[in-house]
PDB file of C-alpha atoms in Angstrom:
ATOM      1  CA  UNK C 165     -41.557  -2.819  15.342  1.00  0.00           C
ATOM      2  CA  UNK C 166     -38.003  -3.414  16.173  1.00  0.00           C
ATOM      3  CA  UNK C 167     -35.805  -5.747  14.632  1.00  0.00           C
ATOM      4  CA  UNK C 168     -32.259  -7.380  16.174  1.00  0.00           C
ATOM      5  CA  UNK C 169     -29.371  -8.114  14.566  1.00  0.00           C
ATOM      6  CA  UNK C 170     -27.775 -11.264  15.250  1.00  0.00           C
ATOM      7  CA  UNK C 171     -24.613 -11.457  18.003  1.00  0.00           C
ATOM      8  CA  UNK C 172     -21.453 -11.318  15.963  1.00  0.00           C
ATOM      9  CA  UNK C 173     -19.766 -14.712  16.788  1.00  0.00           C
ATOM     10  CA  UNK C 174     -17.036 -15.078  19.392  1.00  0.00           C
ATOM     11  CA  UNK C 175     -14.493 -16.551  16.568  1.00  0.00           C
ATOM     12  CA  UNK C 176     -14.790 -13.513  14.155  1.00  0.00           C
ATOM     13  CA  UNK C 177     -14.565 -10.820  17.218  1.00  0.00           C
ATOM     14  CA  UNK C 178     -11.070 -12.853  18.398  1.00  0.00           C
ATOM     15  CA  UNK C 179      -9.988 -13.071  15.042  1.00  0.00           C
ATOM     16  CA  UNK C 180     -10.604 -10.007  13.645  1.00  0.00           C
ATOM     17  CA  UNK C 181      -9.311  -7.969  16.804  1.00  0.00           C
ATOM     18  CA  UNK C 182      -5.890 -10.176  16.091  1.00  0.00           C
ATOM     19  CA  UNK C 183      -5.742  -9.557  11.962  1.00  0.00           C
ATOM     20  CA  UNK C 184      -6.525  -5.661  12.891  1.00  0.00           C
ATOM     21  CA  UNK C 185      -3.068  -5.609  14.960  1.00  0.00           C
ATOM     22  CA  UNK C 186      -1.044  -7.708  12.674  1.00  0.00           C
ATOM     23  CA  UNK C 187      -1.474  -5.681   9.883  1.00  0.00           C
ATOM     24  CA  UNK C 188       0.059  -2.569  11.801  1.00  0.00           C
ATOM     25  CA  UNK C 189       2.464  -5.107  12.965  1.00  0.00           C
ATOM     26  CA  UNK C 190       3.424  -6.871   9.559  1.00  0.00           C
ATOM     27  CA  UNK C 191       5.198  -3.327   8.641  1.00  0.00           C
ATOM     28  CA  UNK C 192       6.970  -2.972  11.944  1.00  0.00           C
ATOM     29  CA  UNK C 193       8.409  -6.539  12.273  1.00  0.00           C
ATOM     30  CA  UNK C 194       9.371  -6.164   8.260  1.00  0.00           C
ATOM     31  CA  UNK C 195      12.412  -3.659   9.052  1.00  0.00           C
ATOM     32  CA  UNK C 196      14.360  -6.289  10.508  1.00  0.00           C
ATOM     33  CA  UNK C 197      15.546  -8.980   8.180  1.00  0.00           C
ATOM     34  CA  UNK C 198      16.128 -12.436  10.049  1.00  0.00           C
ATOM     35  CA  UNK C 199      18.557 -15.196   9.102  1.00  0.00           C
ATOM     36  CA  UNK C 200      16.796 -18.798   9.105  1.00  0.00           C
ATOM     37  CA  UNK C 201      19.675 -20.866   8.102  1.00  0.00           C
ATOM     38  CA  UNK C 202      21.214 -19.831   4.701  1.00  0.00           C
ATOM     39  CA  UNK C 203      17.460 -18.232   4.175  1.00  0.00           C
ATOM     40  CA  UNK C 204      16.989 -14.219   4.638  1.00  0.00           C
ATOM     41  CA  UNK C 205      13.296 -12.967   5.241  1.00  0.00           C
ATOM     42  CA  UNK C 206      12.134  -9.919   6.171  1.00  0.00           C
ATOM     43  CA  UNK C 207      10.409 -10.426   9.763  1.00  0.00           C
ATOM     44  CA  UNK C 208       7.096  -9.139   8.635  1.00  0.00           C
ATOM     45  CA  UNK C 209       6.744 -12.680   7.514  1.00  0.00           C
ATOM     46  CA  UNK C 210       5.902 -13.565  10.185  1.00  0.00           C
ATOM     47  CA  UNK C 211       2.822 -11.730  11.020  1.00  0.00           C
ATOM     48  CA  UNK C 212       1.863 -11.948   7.607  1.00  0.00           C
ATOM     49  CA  UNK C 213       1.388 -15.381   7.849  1.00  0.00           C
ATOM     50  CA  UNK C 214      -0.880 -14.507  10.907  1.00  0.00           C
ATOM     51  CA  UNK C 215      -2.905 -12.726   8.385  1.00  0.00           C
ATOM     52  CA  UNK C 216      -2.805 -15.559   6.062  1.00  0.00           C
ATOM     53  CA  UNK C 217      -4.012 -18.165   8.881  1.00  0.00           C
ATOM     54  CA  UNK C 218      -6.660 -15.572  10.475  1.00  0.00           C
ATOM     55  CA  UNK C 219      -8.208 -14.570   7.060  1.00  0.00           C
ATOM     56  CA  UNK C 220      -8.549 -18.146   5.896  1.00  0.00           C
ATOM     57  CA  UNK C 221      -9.939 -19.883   9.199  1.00  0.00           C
ATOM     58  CA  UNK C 222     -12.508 -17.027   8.912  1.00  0.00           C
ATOM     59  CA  UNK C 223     -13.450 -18.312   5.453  1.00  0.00           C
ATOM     60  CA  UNK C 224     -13.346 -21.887   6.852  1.00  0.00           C
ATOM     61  CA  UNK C 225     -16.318 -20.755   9.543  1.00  0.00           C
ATOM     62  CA  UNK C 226     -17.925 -17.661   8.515  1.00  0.00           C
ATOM     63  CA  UNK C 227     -17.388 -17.769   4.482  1.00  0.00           C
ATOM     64  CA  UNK C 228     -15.674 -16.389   1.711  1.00  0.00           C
ATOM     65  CA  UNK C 229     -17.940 -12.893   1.908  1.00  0.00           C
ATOM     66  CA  UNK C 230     -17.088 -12.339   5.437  1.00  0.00           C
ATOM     67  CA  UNK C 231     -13.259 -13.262   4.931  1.00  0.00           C
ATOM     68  CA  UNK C 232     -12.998 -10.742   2.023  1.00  0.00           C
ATOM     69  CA  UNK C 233     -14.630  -7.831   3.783  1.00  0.00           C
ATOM     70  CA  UNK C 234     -11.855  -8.243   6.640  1.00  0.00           C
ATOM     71  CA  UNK C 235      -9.354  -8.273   4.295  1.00  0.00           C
ATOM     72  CA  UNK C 236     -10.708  -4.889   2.970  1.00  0.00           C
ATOM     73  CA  UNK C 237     -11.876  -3.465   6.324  1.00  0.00           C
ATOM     74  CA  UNK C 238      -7.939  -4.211   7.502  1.00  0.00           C
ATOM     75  CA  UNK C 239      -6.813  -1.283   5.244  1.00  0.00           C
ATOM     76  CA  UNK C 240      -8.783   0.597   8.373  1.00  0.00           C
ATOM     77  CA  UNK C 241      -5.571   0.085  11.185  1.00  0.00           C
ATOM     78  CA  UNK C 242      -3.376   0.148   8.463  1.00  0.00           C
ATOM     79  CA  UNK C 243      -4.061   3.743   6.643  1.00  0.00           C
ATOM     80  CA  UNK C 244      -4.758   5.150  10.602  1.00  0.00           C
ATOM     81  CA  UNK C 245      -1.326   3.739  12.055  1.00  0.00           C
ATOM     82  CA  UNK C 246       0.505   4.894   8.864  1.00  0.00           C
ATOM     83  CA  UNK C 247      -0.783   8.244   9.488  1.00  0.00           C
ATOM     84  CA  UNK C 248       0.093   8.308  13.032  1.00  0.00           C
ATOM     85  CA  UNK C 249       3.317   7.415  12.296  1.00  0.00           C
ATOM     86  CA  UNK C 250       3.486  10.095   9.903  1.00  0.00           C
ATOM     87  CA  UNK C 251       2.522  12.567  12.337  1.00  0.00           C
ATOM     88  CA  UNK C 252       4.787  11.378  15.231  1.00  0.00           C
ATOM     89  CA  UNK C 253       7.447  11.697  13.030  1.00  0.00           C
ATOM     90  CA  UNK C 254       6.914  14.922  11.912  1.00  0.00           C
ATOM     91  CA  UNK C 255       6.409  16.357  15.281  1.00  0.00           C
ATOM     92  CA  UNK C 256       9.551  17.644  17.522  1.00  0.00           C
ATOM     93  CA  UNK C 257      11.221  15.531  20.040  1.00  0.00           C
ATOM     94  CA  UNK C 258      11.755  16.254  23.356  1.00  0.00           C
ATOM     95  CA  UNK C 259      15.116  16.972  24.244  1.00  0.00           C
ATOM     96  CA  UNK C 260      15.759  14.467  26.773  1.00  0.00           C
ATOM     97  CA  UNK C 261      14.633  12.077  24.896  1.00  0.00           C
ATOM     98  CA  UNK C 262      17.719   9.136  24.434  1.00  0.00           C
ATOM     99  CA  UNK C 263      19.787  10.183  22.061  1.00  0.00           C
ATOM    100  CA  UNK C 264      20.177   7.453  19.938  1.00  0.00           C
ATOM    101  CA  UNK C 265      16.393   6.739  19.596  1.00  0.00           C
ATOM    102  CA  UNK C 266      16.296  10.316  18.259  1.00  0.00           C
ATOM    103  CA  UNK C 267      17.947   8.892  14.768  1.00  0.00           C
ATOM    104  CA  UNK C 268      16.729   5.345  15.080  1.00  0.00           C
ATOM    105  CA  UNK C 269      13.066   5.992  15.161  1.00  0.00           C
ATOM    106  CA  UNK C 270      12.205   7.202  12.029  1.00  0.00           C
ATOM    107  CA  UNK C 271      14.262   4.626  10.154  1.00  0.00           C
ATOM    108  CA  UNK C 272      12.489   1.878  12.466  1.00  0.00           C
ATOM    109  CA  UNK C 273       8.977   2.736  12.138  1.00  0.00           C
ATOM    110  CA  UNK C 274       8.817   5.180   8.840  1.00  0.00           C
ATOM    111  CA  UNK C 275       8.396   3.796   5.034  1.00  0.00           C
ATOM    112  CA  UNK C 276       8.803   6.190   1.861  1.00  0.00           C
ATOM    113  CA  UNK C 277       5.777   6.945   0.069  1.00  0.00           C
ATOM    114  CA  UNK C 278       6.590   4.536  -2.845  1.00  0.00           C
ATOM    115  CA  UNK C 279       6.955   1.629   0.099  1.00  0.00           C
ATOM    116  CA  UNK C 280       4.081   2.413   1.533  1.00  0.00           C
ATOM    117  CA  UNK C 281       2.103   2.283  -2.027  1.00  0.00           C
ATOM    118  CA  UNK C 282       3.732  -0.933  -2.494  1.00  0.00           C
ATOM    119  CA  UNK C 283       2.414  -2.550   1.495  1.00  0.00           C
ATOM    120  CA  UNK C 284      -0.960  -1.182   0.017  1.00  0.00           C
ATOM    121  CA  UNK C 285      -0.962  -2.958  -3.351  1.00  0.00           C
ATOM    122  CA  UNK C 286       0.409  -5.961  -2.196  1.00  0.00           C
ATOM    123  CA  UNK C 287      -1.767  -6.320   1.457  1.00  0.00           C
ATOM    124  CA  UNK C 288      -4.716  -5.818  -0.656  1.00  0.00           C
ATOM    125  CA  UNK C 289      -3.958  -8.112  -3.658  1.00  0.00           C
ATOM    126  CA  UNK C 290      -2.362 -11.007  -1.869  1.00  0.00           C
ATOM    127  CA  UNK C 291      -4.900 -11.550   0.865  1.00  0.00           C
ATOM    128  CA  UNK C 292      -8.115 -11.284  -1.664  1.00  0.00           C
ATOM    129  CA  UNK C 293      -6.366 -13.742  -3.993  1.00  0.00           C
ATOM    130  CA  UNK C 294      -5.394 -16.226  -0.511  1.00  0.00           C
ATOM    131  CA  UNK C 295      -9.107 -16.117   0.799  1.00  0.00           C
ATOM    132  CA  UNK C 296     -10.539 -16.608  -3.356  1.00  0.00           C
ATOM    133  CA  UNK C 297      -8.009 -19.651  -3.503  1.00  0.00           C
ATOM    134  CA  UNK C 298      -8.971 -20.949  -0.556  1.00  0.00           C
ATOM    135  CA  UNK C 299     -12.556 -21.022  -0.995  1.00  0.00           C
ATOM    136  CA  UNK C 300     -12.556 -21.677  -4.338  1.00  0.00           C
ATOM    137  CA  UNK C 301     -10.284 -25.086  -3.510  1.00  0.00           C
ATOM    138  CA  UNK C 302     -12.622 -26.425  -0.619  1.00  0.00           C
ATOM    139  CA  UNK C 303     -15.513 -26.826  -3.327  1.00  0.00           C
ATOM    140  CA  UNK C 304     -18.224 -26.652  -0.288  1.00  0.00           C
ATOM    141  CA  UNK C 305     -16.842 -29.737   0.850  1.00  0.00           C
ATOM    142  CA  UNK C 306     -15.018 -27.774   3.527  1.00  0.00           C
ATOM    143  CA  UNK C 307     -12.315 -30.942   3.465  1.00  0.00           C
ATOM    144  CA  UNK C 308      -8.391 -30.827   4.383  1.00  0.00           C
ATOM    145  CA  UNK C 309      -8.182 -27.205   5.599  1.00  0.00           C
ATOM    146  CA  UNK C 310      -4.344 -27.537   6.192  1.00  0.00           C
ATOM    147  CA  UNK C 311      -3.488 -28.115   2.508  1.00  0.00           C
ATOM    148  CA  UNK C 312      -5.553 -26.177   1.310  1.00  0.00           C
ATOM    149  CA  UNK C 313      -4.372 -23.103   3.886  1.00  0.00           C
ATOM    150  CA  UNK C 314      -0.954 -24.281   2.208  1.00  0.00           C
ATOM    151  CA  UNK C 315      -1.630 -23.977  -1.415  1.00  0.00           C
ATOM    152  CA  UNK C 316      -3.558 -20.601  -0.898  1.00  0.00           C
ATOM    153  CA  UNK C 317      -0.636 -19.304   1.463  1.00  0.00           C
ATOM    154  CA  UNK C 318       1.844 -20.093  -0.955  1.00  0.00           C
ATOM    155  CA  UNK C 319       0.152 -18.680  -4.287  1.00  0.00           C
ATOM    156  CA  UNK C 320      -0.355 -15.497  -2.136  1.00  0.00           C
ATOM    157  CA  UNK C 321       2.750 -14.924  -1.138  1.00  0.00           C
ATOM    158  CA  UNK C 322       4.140 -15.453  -4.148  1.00  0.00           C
ATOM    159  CA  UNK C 323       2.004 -12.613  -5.713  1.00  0.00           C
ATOM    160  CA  UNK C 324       2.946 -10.218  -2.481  1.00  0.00           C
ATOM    161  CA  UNK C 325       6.310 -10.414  -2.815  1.00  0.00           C
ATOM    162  CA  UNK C 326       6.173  -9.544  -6.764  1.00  0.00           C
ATOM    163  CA  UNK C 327       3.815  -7.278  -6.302  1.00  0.00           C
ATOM    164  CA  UNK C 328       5.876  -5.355  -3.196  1.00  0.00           C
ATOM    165  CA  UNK C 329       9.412  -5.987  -4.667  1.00  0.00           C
ATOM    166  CA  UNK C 330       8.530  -4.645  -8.152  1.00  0.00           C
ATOM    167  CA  UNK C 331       6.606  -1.480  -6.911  1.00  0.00           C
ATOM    168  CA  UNK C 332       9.332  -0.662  -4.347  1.00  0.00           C
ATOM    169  CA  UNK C 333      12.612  -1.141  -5.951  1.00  0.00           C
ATOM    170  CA  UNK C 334      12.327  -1.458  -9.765  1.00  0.00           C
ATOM    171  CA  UNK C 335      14.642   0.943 -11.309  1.00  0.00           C
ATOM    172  CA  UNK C 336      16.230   1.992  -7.986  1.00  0.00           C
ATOM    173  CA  UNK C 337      18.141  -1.731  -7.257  1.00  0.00           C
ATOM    174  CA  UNK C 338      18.791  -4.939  -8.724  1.00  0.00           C
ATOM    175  CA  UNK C 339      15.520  -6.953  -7.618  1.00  0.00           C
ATOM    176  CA  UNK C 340      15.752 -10.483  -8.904  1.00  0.00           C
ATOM    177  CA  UNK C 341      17.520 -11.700  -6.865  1.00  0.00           C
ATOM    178  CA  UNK C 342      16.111  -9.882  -4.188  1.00  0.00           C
ATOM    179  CA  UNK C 343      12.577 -11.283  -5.330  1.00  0.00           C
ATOM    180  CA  UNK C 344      13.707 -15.092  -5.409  1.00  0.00           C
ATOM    181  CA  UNK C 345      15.390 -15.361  -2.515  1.00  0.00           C
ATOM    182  CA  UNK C 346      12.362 -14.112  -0.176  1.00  0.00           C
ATOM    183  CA  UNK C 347      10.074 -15.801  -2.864  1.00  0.00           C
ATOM    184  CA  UNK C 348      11.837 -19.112  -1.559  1.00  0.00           C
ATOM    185  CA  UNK C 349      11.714 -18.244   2.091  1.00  0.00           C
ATOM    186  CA  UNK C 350       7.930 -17.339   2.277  1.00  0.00           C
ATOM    187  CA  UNK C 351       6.855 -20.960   0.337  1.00  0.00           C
ATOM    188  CA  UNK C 352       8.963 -22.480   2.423  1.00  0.00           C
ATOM    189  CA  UNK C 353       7.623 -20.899   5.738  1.00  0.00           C
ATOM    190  CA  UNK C 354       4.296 -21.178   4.118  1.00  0.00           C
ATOM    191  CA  UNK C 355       4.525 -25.064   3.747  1.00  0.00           C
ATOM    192  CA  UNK C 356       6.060 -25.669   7.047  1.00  0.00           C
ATOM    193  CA  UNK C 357       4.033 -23.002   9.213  1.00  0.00           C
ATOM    194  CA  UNK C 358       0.265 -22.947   7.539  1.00  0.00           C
ATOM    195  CA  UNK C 359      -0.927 -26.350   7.875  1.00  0.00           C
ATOM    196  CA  UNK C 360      -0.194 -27.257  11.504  1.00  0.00           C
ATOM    197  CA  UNK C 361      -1.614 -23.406  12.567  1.00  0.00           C
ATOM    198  CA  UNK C 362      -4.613 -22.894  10.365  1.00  0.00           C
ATOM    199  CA  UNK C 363      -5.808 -26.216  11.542  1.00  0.00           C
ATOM    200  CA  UNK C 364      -5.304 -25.155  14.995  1.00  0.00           C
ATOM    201  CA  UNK C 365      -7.485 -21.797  14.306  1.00  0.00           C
ATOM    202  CA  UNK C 366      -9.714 -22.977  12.532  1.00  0.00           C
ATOM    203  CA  UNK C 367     -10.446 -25.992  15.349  1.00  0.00           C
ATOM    204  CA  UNK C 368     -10.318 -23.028  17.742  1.00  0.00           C
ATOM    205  CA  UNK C 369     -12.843 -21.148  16.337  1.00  0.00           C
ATOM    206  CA  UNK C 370     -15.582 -23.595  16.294  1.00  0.00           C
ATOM    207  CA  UNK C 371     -14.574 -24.675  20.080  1.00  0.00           C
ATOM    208  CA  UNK C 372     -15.761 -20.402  20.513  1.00  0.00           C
ATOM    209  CA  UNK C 373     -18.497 -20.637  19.216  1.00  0.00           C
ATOM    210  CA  UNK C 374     -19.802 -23.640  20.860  1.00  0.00           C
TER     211      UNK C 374
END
């Protein structure tokens, strides 16, 4: 007797594929800090927020169960690219390579180990609490996605960048400052960017798996 599994559905392949590169991208994008107005954020944001959108539009059609074990299967790309990177770095260049790359890539694409502790902690903790949240909030009603996306997105990243801040740079650098000012930045990306774009994923995802 054979038995067959069920076809994973089109919206969690798309999605996860995406959340699998963002989190190697999240660290990438966060070495350059962008000015938005009189706000500074670290451009990591960005695809963080991806993360945020992806991992709660798969709560919204798959469930909370199947959100969280993304969230933990995404330390997958993450461990593997920081490894790579590792390697790469470690390994000789060639010697035609352009010059000022040589210097530049390491400082581009490398994190200390304390850093890199810190993008674990906080990846891990943040996106567990924003799928919880924002399961917990739709009370199997499964009503107003975008402000509920919001409220999750915002708790989260609140949490990621105390979590990241504190474990990188206490004792090392002033960090309260440091903390508010990308504490403001994120809730204020969060309210302006999550609602209109989780509604659009999630109303994407059940048009794939029509």
């Amino acid at each position: 007797m054979t038995t067959t599994s069920a076809p994973i559905r089109r919206s969690l392949f798309i999605f996860s594929i995406l959340y699998g590169g963002m989190v190697c991208m999240a660290g990438v994008l966060g070495v350059k800090q962008v000015a938005l107005g009189p706000l500074a954020v670290e451009a990591g944001i960005f695809a963080f927020l991806l993360l945020v959108i992806l991992s709660s539009a798969v709560s919204e059609l798959h469930g909370q169960k199947t959100a969280t074990t993304l969230v933990r299967l995404g330390f997958v790309p993450l461990l593997v690219s920081a490894a790579l990177i590792h390697i790469v770095i470690a390994l000789p260049h060639d010697p035609g390579m352009y010059p000022p790359a040589i210097d530049a890539f390491p400082i581009v694409v490398g994190q200390g180990s304390r850093m890199m502790l810190a993008g674990l902690i906080s990846y891990g903790a943040s996106q567990t609490l924003n799928v919880f949240i924002f399961s917990k909030l739709s009370r199997g009603e499964g009503k107003l996605v975008w402000l509920r996306g919001m409220i999750a997105s915002v708790i989260s990243q609140v949490v990621d960048t105390l979590l990241f801040i504190t474990i990188s740079f206490l004792g090392e650098r002033p960090i309260l400052d440091l903390m508010v000012g990308q504490m403001i930045a994120k809730v204020i990306l969060s309210i302006i960017l999550v609602p209109p774009l989780i509604s659009l994923a999630v109303s994407l995802g059940r048009r794939l798996d029509r």
